[in-house]
Amino acid sequence: MTYTVNCSILLTDLPVLERPAAAKAAGYDAVEFWWPFATAVPAQADVDAFVAAIQDAGVQLTGLNFFAGDMGGGDRGLVSWVGREDEFAANIAVVVEIGKRLGTKAFNALYGNRIEGVDPQAQDDLAVKNLAAAGRAVAELGGIVLLEPVSGMETYPLKTAADALAIIDRVKAEEGVDNVKLLADFYHLAVNGDDVAAVIAGHAAEFGHIQIADAPGRGEPGTGDLPLAQWIADAEAGGYTGVIGLEYKATQSDPFAWAAASTH
């Protein structure tokens, strides 16, 4: 098993550009990030600095989120956000540039919240178009777009694996794009009441990525009561061959102490 450290939720006592080196120092060779910039199209110098931080640390960027809006303010993506189509399209180009430069293959497109006064069907129709555009763009890198059920936001409509898979099926059927895959975040699925074991049994080989945190609390493995090790083993037995994203909130000074005895 190979872990990849989510440097947007872990190592947050350090500046963003110092986190890849800190992950490397802790013994990890792979990292992933939410969108690390404040805007969909950051200054080229900022992109260059981010790329250099990854390269200088000697780690692989295994995953990167598309711009998701103001996450701190409650935004959860632009994919279904009617009125911000041009912004999402512009962000795709930057994501592809970073992917090309760093060899990144997986790109998480947060779906976006329901917008008051906007027809949900219109949002879903736009999402299918945007996901297809993103999928076509990253296909030139041999990449995939990830679609993720998320907890904690009542207005975020994809709460179960089935919710996300229904949209993924639409993208394939209506747009002919087949490189949009489920991001199975075991924490989000469990907190939302999904049957994680059944999702794994039915879809493990189709997962584009797995992320983990324990529940309750979203802390590191062992701080809650989720059978994370068993779920990972079952997913791998079921055909999942990718990395495991560490996307939890550290509860100890050493955020990786729980894994000290394991191979990473």
PDB file of N, CA, C and O in Angstrom, residues 70 105 107 112 116 125 155 160 173 187 202 216 218 225 235:
ATOM      1  N   ASP A  70     -14.533  29.540  -2.700  1.00  0.00           N
ATOM      2  CA  ASP A  70     -14.092  29.923  -1.363  1.00  0.00           C
ATOM      3  C   ASP A  70     -14.442  28.794  -0.395  1.00  0.00           C
ATOM      4  O   ASP A  70     -15.523  28.793   0.198  1.00  0.00           O
ATOM      5  N   LYS A 105      -1.876  12.615 -12.403  1.00  0.00           N
ATOM      6  CA  LYS A 105      -2.853  11.885 -13.222  1.00  0.00           C
ATOM      7  C   LYS A 105      -4.289  11.964 -12.688  1.00  0.00           C
ATOM      8  O   LYS A 105      -5.219  11.573 -13.397  1.00  0.00           O
ATOM      9  N   PHE A 107      -7.399  14.254 -10.817  1.00  0.00           N
ATOM     10  CA  PHE A 107      -7.819  15.636 -10.590  1.00  0.00           C
ATOM     11  C   PHE A 107      -9.246  15.650 -10.061  1.00  0.00           C
ATOM     12  O   PHE A 107     -10.188  15.237 -10.745  1.00  0.00           O
ATOM     13  N   GLY A 112     -20.010  21.098  -6.278  1.00  0.00           N
ATOM     14  CA  GLY A 112     -20.664  22.386  -5.997  1.00  0.00           C
ATOM     15  C   GLY A 112     -21.979  22.211  -5.278  1.00  0.00           C
ATOM     16  O   GLY A 112     -22.674  21.202  -5.433  1.00  0.00           O
ATOM     17  N   GLU A 116     -29.619  28.474  -4.335  1.00  0.00           N
ATOM     18  CA  GLU A 116     -31.004  28.907  -4.147  1.00  0.00           C
ATOM     19  C   GLU A 116     -31.495  29.662  -5.380  1.00  0.00           C
ATOM     20  O   GLU A 116     -30.816  30.553  -5.909  1.00  0.00           O
ATOM     21  N   ASP A 125     -27.226  19.338 -15.357  1.00  0.00           N
ATOM     22  CA  ASP A 125     -26.916  19.337 -16.790  1.00  0.00           C
ATOM     23  C   ASP A 125     -25.586  20.044 -17.054  1.00  0.00           C
ATOM     24  O   ASP A 125     -24.771  19.585 -17.867  1.00  0.00           O
ATOM     25  N   THR A 155     -26.152  21.431   1.553  1.00  0.00           N
ATOM     26  CA  THR A 155     -26.476  21.873   0.195  1.00  0.00           C
ATOM     27  C   THR A 155     -25.634  21.199  -0.880  1.00  0.00           C
ATOM     28  O   THR A 155     -25.836  21.445  -2.072  1.00  0.00           O
ATOM     29  N   THR A 160     -23.775  10.152  -1.416  1.00  0.00           N
ATOM     30  CA  THR A 160     -23.482   8.730  -1.442  1.00  0.00           C
ATOM     31  C   THR A 160     -22.728   8.378  -2.722  1.00  0.00           C
ATOM     32  O   THR A 160     -22.709   9.152  -3.685  1.00  0.00           O
ATOM     33  N   ALA A 173     -22.665   8.390 -20.862  1.00  0.00           N
ATOM     34  CA  ALA A 173     -23.750   8.134 -21.805  1.00  0.00           C
ATOM     35  C   ALA A 173     -24.016   9.327 -22.718  1.00  0.00           C
ATOM     36  O   ALA A 173     -24.254   9.159 -23.920  1.00  0.00           O
ATOM     37  N   TYR A 187     -14.335   8.293   4.861  1.00  0.00           N
ATOM     38  CA  TYR A 187     -14.884   9.131   5.937  1.00  0.00           C
ATOM     39  C   TYR A 187     -16.192   9.771   5.504  1.00  0.00           C
ATOM     40  O   TYR A 187     -17.216   9.650   6.190  1.00  0.00           O
ATOM     41  N   GLY A 202     -19.050  -3.603  -4.500  1.00  0.00           N
ATOM     42  CA  GLY A 202     -19.637  -3.426  -5.815  1.00  0.00           C
ATOM     43  C   GLY A 202     -18.803  -2.642  -6.801  1.00  0.00           C
ATOM     44  O   GLY A 202     -18.997  -2.774  -8.017  1.00  0.00           O
ATOM     45  N   PRO A 216     -16.010   9.081  14.578  1.00  0.00           N
ATOM     46  CA  PRO A 216     -16.249  10.528  14.426  1.00  0.00           C
ATOM     47  C   PRO A 216     -14.959  11.350  14.572  1.00  0.00           C
ATOM     48  O   PRO A 216     -13.965  10.860  15.078  1.00  0.00           O
ATOM     49  N   ARG A 218     -13.008  12.986  12.134  1.00  0.00           N
ATOM     50  CA  ARG A 218     -12.134  13.144  10.970  1.00  0.00           C
ATOM     51  C   ARG A 218     -10.657  13.157  11.354  1.00  0.00           C
ATOM     52  O   ARG A 218      -9.832  13.793  10.713  1.00  0.00           O
ATOM     53  N   ASP A 225     -13.943   4.873  15.045  1.00  0.00           N
ATOM     54  CA  ASP A 225     -14.332   3.468  15.050  1.00  0.00           C
ATOM     55  C   ASP A 225     -14.576   2.893  13.655  1.00  0.00           C
ATOM     56  O   ASP A 225     -15.212   1.855  13.503  1.00  0.00           O
ATOM     57  N   ALA A 235     -10.861  -3.284  -0.568  1.00  0.00           N
ATOM     58  CA  ALA A 235     -10.809  -2.553  -1.842  1.00  0.00           C
ATOM     59  C   ALA A 235      -9.675  -3.077  -2.723  1.00  0.00           C
ATOM     60  O   ALA A 235      -9.844  -3.255  -3.934  1.00  0.00           O
TER      61      ALA A 235
END
